[in-house]
Amino acid sequence: MARRSGMLLLLAAAALLALGAGAAVPPSCERIECPAYDVVDSANGFEIRRYKDAMWVSTAPIEDISLVDATRSGFLQLFKYIQGKNAYNETIEMTAPVLTRVAPSDGPFCVSSFVVSFYVPAKNQADPPPAEGLHVQRWAGARYAAVRRFGGFVADADVGKQAALLDASLQGTRWAAAVSDGRKADPASEYTVAQYNSPFEFSGRVNEIWMLFDTMAASDM
């Protein structure tokens, strides 16, 4: 009985450690390159990450009523880019996640604005190939993200709810003000949807809502 009680205590301690460490790295990041980050805090419903200096290639804003359709349109542009449709005619390795930055409209049937981005792999970070219709953006220094993870295929009806749940989970925490200030500093980006899987993967899908904020707000914590 004593041995069994000790084993249960060990399992409980391991579970608490796992919760404290935040969510596991998405499985796709074990197969393809993903941007590096550190988990600086985690609690019920959210994780706070610190992303390191990184380059991303992004589309121009895409006006659409559907995040799913806008992401598909933007990804096709980025897929052509990594297949060699760039100034260097260079083939680039696929990475994850594909990001869709969302600036929501004022109503359910109004056009929103979306920017779709691809993480530039490490070997291309120093000199990402330019391409017509795309632009390179740099996350200089550290960039912070409040993150909520969810599964399945991303649907237009779900992303707003997931963003609201992330926002609600942050209320009353030391991160709420920093995230709010981040939205005020960049009104064109209410939240970002991160998708880690190919459209042909039907199980074990990983998606996330990100709310980005800057290092100045975080360093004041």
mmCIF file of N, CA, C and O in Angstrom, residues 45 67 102 104 108 147-151 153-170 183 190-193 207-211:
data_model
loop_
_atom_site.group_PDB
_atom_site.id
_atom_site.type_symbol
_atom_site.label_atom_id
_atom_site.label_comp_id
_atom_site.label_asym_id
_atom_site.label_seq_id
_atom_site.Cartn_x
_atom_site.Cartn_y
_atom_site.Cartn_z
ATOM 1 N N GLY A 45 -5.423 27.496 -19.806
ATOM 2 C CA GLY A 45 -5.974 28.170 -20.971
ATOM 3 C C GLY A 45 -5.005 29.003 -21.771
ATOM 4 O O GLY A 45 -5.344 29.454 -22.862
ATOM 5 N N LEU A 67 -11.534 33.688 -43.184
ATOM 6 C CA LEU A 67 -10.143 33.417 -42.840
ATOM 7 C C LEU A 67 -9.641 32.184 -43.576
ATOM 8 O O LEU A 67 -8.501 32.160 -44.051
ATOM 9 N N VAL A 102 -4.977 38.495 -38.280
ATOM 10 C CA VAL A 102 -6.391 38.823 -38.476
ATOM 11 C C VAL A 102 -6.684 40.234 -37.974
ATOM 12 O O VAL A 102 -6.403 40.573 -36.814
ATOM 13 N N PRO A 104 -10.125 41.845 -37.718
ATOM 14 C CA PRO A 104 -11.539 41.524 -37.950
ATOM 15 C C PRO A 104 -12.343 42.726 -38.422
ATOM 16 O O PRO A 104 -12.029 43.877 -38.113
ATOM 17 N N PRO A 108 -20.389 40.290 -39.044
ATOM 18 C CA PRO A 108 -20.170 38.919 -39.525
ATOM 19 C C PRO A 108 -20.139 38.786 -41.041
ATOM 20 O O PRO A 108 -19.585 37.826 -41.563
ATOM 21 N N VAL A 147 -0.613 32.483 -26.052
ATOM 22 C CA VAL A 147 -0.983 31.408 -26.977
ATOM 23 C C VAL A 147 -2.064 30.515 -26.374
ATOM 24 O O VAL A 147 -1.996 30.154 -25.196
ATOM 25 N N ARG A 148 -3.042 30.169 -27.198
ATOM 26 C CA ARG A 148 -4.033 29.149 -26.852
ATOM 27 C C ARG A 148 -4.038 28.109 -27.961
ATOM 28 O O ARG A 148 -4.109 28.453 -29.142
ATOM 29 N N ARG A 149 -3.973 26.838 -27.607
ATOM 30 C CA ARG A 149 -3.920 25.749 -28.596
ATOM 31 C C ARG A 149 -5.290 25.094 -28.745
ATOM 32 O O ARG A 149 -6.028 24.951 -27.783
ATOM 33 N N PHE A 150 -5.608 24.675 -29.972
ATOM 34 C CA PHE A 150 -6.832 23.916 -30.221
ATOM 35 C C PHE A 150 -6.605 22.987 -31.411
ATOM 36 O O PHE A 150 -5.677 23.166 -32.189
ATOM 37 N N GLY A 151 -7.452 21.978 -31.543
ATOM 38 C CA GLY A 151 -7.247 20.950 -32.560
ATOM 39 C C GLY A 151 -8.216 21.045 -33.718
ATOM 40 O O GLY A 151 -9.007 21.976 -33.828
ATOM 41 N N PHE A 153 -9.571 20.928 -37.859
ATOM 42 C CA PHE A 153 -9.388 21.863 -38.957
ATOM 43 C C PHE A 153 -9.906 23.236 -38.545
ATOM 44 O O PHE A 153 -10.962 23.348 -37.921
ATOM 45 N N VAL A 154 -9.164 24.275 -38.887
ATOM 46 C CA VAL A 154 -9.588 25.637 -38.566
ATOM 47 C C VAL A 154 -10.849 25.973 -39.352
ATOM 48 O O VAL A 154 -10.928 25.725 -40.562
ATOM 49 N N ALA A 155 -11.840 26.530 -38.683
ATOM 50 C CA ALA A 155 -13.095 26.937 -39.315
ATOM 51 C C ALA A 155 -13.375 28.384 -38.975
ATOM 52 O O ALA A 155 -13.042 28.857 -37.880
ATOM 53 N N ASP A 156 -14.000 29.086 -39.912
ATOM 54 C CA ASP A 156 -14.300 30.500 -39.696
ATOM 55 C C ASP A 156 -15.125 30.722 -38.438
ATOM 56 O O ASP A 156 -14.946 31.720 -37.726
ATOM 57 N N ALA A 157 -16.029 29.798 -38.136
ATOM 58 C CA ALA A 157 -16.917 29.953 -36.983
ATOM 59 C C ALA A 157 -16.195 29.775 -35.654
ATOM 60 O O ALA A 157 -16.712 30.179 -34.602
ATOM 61 N N ASP A 158 -14.984 29.171 -35.674
ATOM 62 C CA ASP A 158 -14.312 28.815 -34.428
ATOM 63 C C ASP A 158 -13.255 29.816 -33.977
ATOM 64 O O ASP A 158 -13.022 29.978 -32.773
ATOM 65 N N VAL A 159 -12.581 30.461 -34.929
ATOM 66 C CA VAL A 159 -11.387 31.219 -34.544
ATOM 67 C C VAL A 159 -11.726 32.399 -33.622
ATOM 68 O O VAL A 159 -10.984 32.680 -32.675
ATOM 69 N N GLY A 160 -12.829 33.075 -33.890
ATOM 70 C CA GLY A 160 -13.224 34.178 -33.016
ATOM 71 C C GLY A 160 -13.502 33.701 -31.605
ATOM 72 O O GLY A 160 -13.143 34.368 -30.623
ATOM 73 N N LYS A 161 -14.143 32.537 -31.478
ATOM 74 C CA LYS A 161 -14.430 31.969 -30.156
ATOM 75 C C LYS A 161 -13.131 31.606 -29.436
ATOM 76 O O LYS A 161 -12.997 31.848 -28.227
ATOM 77 N N GLN A 162 -12.188 31.009 -30.175
ATOM 78 C CA GLN A 162 -10.911 30.639 -29.558
ATOM 79 C C GLN A 162 -10.140 31.872 -29.108
ATOM 80 O O GLN A 162 -9.521 31.880 -28.033
ATOM 81 N N ALA A 163 -10.182 32.939 -29.902
ATOM 82 C CA ALA A 163 -9.513 34.186 -29.521
ATOM 83 C C ALA A 163 -10.166 34.776 -28.274
ATOM 84 O O ALA A 163 -9.474 35.276 -27.372
ATOM 85 N N ALA A 164 -11.496 34.716 -28.196
ATOM 86 C CA ALA A 164 -12.207 35.233 -27.026
ATOM 87 C C ALA A 164 -11.861 34.424 -25.778
ATOM 88 O O ALA A 164 -11.715 34.979 -24.676
ATOM 89 N N LEU A 165 -11.710 33.103 -25.935
ATOM 90 C CA LEU A 165 -11.345 32.260 -24.794
ATOM 91 C C LEU A 165 -9.931 32.584 -24.310
ATOM 92 O O LEU A 165 -9.676 32.595 -23.100
ATOM 93 N N LEU A 166 -9.014 32.824 -25.255
ATOM 94 C CA LEU A 166 -7.663 33.210 -24.853
ATOM 95 C C LEU A 166 -7.698 34.536 -24.106
ATOM 96 O O LEU A 166 -7.088 34.674 -23.040
ATOM 97 N N ASP A 167 -8.420 35.500 -24.636
ATOM 98 C CA ASP A 167 -8.515 36.809 -23.994
ATOM 99 C C ASP A 167 -9.099 36.681 -22.584
ATOM 100 O O ASP A 167 -8.593 37.289 -21.630
ATOM 101 N N ALA A 168 -10.146 35.862 -22.446
ATOM 102 C CA ALA A 168 -10.775 35.677 -21.135
ATOM 103 C C ALA A 168 -9.819 35.020 -20.146
ATOM 104 O O ALA A 168 -9.797 35.374 -18.959
ATOM 105 N N SER A 169 -9.021 34.069 -20.614
ATOM 106 C CA SER A 169 -8.092 33.371 -19.719
ATOM 107 C C SER A 169 -6.974 34.283 -19.210
ATOM 108 O O SER A 169 -6.382 34.027 -18.158
ATOM 109 N N LEU A 170 -6.696 35.359 -19.951
ATOM 110 C CA LEU A 170 -5.636 36.291 -19.548
ATOM 111 C C LEU A 170 -6.109 37.333 -18.543
ATOM 112 O O LEU A 170 -5.285 37.944 -17.854
ATOM 113 N N ARG A 183 -2.217 45.133 -28.637
ATOM 114 C CA ARG A 183 -3.287 45.324 -29.621
ATOM 115 C C ARG A 183 -3.447 46.801 -29.970
ATOM 116 O O ARG A 183 -3.689 47.153 -31.121
ATOM 117 N N GLU A 190 -5.489 42.058 -34.517
ATOM 118 C CA GLU A 190 -6.252 41.710 -33.311
ATOM 119 C C GLU A 190 -5.729 40.402 -32.718
ATOM 120 O O GLU A 190 -5.552 40.272 -31.507
ATOM 121 N N TYR A 191 -5.481 39.439 -33.589
ATOM 122 C CA TYR A 191 -4.889 38.166 -33.175
ATOM 123 C C TYR A 191 -4.351 37.456 -34.414
ATOM 124 O O TYR A 191 -4.586 37.880 -35.548
ATOM 125 N N THR A 192 -3.609 36.379 -34.186
ATOM 126 C CA THR A 192 -2.983 35.616 -35.268
ATOM 127 C C THR A 192 -3.340 34.150 -35.096
ATOM 128 O O THR A 192 -3.332 33.632 -33.975
ATOM 129 N N VAL A 193 -3.649 33.482 -36.209
ATOM 130 C CA VAL A 193 -3.932 32.047 -36.204
ATOM 131 C C VAL A 193 -2.705 31.320 -36.745
ATOM 132 O O VAL A 193 -2.217 31.633 -37.840
ATOM 133 N N ASN A 207 -3.420 23.675 -33.918
ATOM 134 C CA ASN A 207 -3.585 25.083 -34.285
ATOM 135 C C ASN A 207 -3.452 25.915 -33.019
ATOM 136 O O ASN A 207 -3.652 25.414 -31.906
ATOM 137 N N GLU A 208 -3.136 27.186 -33.203
ATOM 138 C CA GLU A 208 -3.010 28.066 -32.052
ATOM 139 C C GLU A 208 -3.537 29.457 -32.389
ATOM 140 O O GLU A 208 -3.471 29.896 -33.536
ATOM 141 N N ILE A 209 -4.020 30.139 -31.368
ATOM 142 C CA ILE A 209 -4.284 31.575 -31.428
ATOM 143 C C ILE A 209 -3.121 32.269 -30.738
ATOM 144 O O ILE A 209 -2.757 31.903 -29.617
ATOM 145 N N TRP A 210 -2.533 33.256 -31.418
ATOM 146 C CA TRP A 210 -1.462 34.055 -30.823
ATOM 147 C C TRP A 210 -1.950 35.489 -30.649
ATOM 148 O O TRP A 210 -2.607 36.041 -31.543
ATOM 149 N N MET A 211 -1.623 36.090 -29.517
ATOM 150 C CA MET A 211 -1.767 37.531 -29.318
ATOM 151 C C MET A 211 -0.377 38.055 -29.004
ATOM 152 O O MET A 211 0.199 37.737 -27.952
#
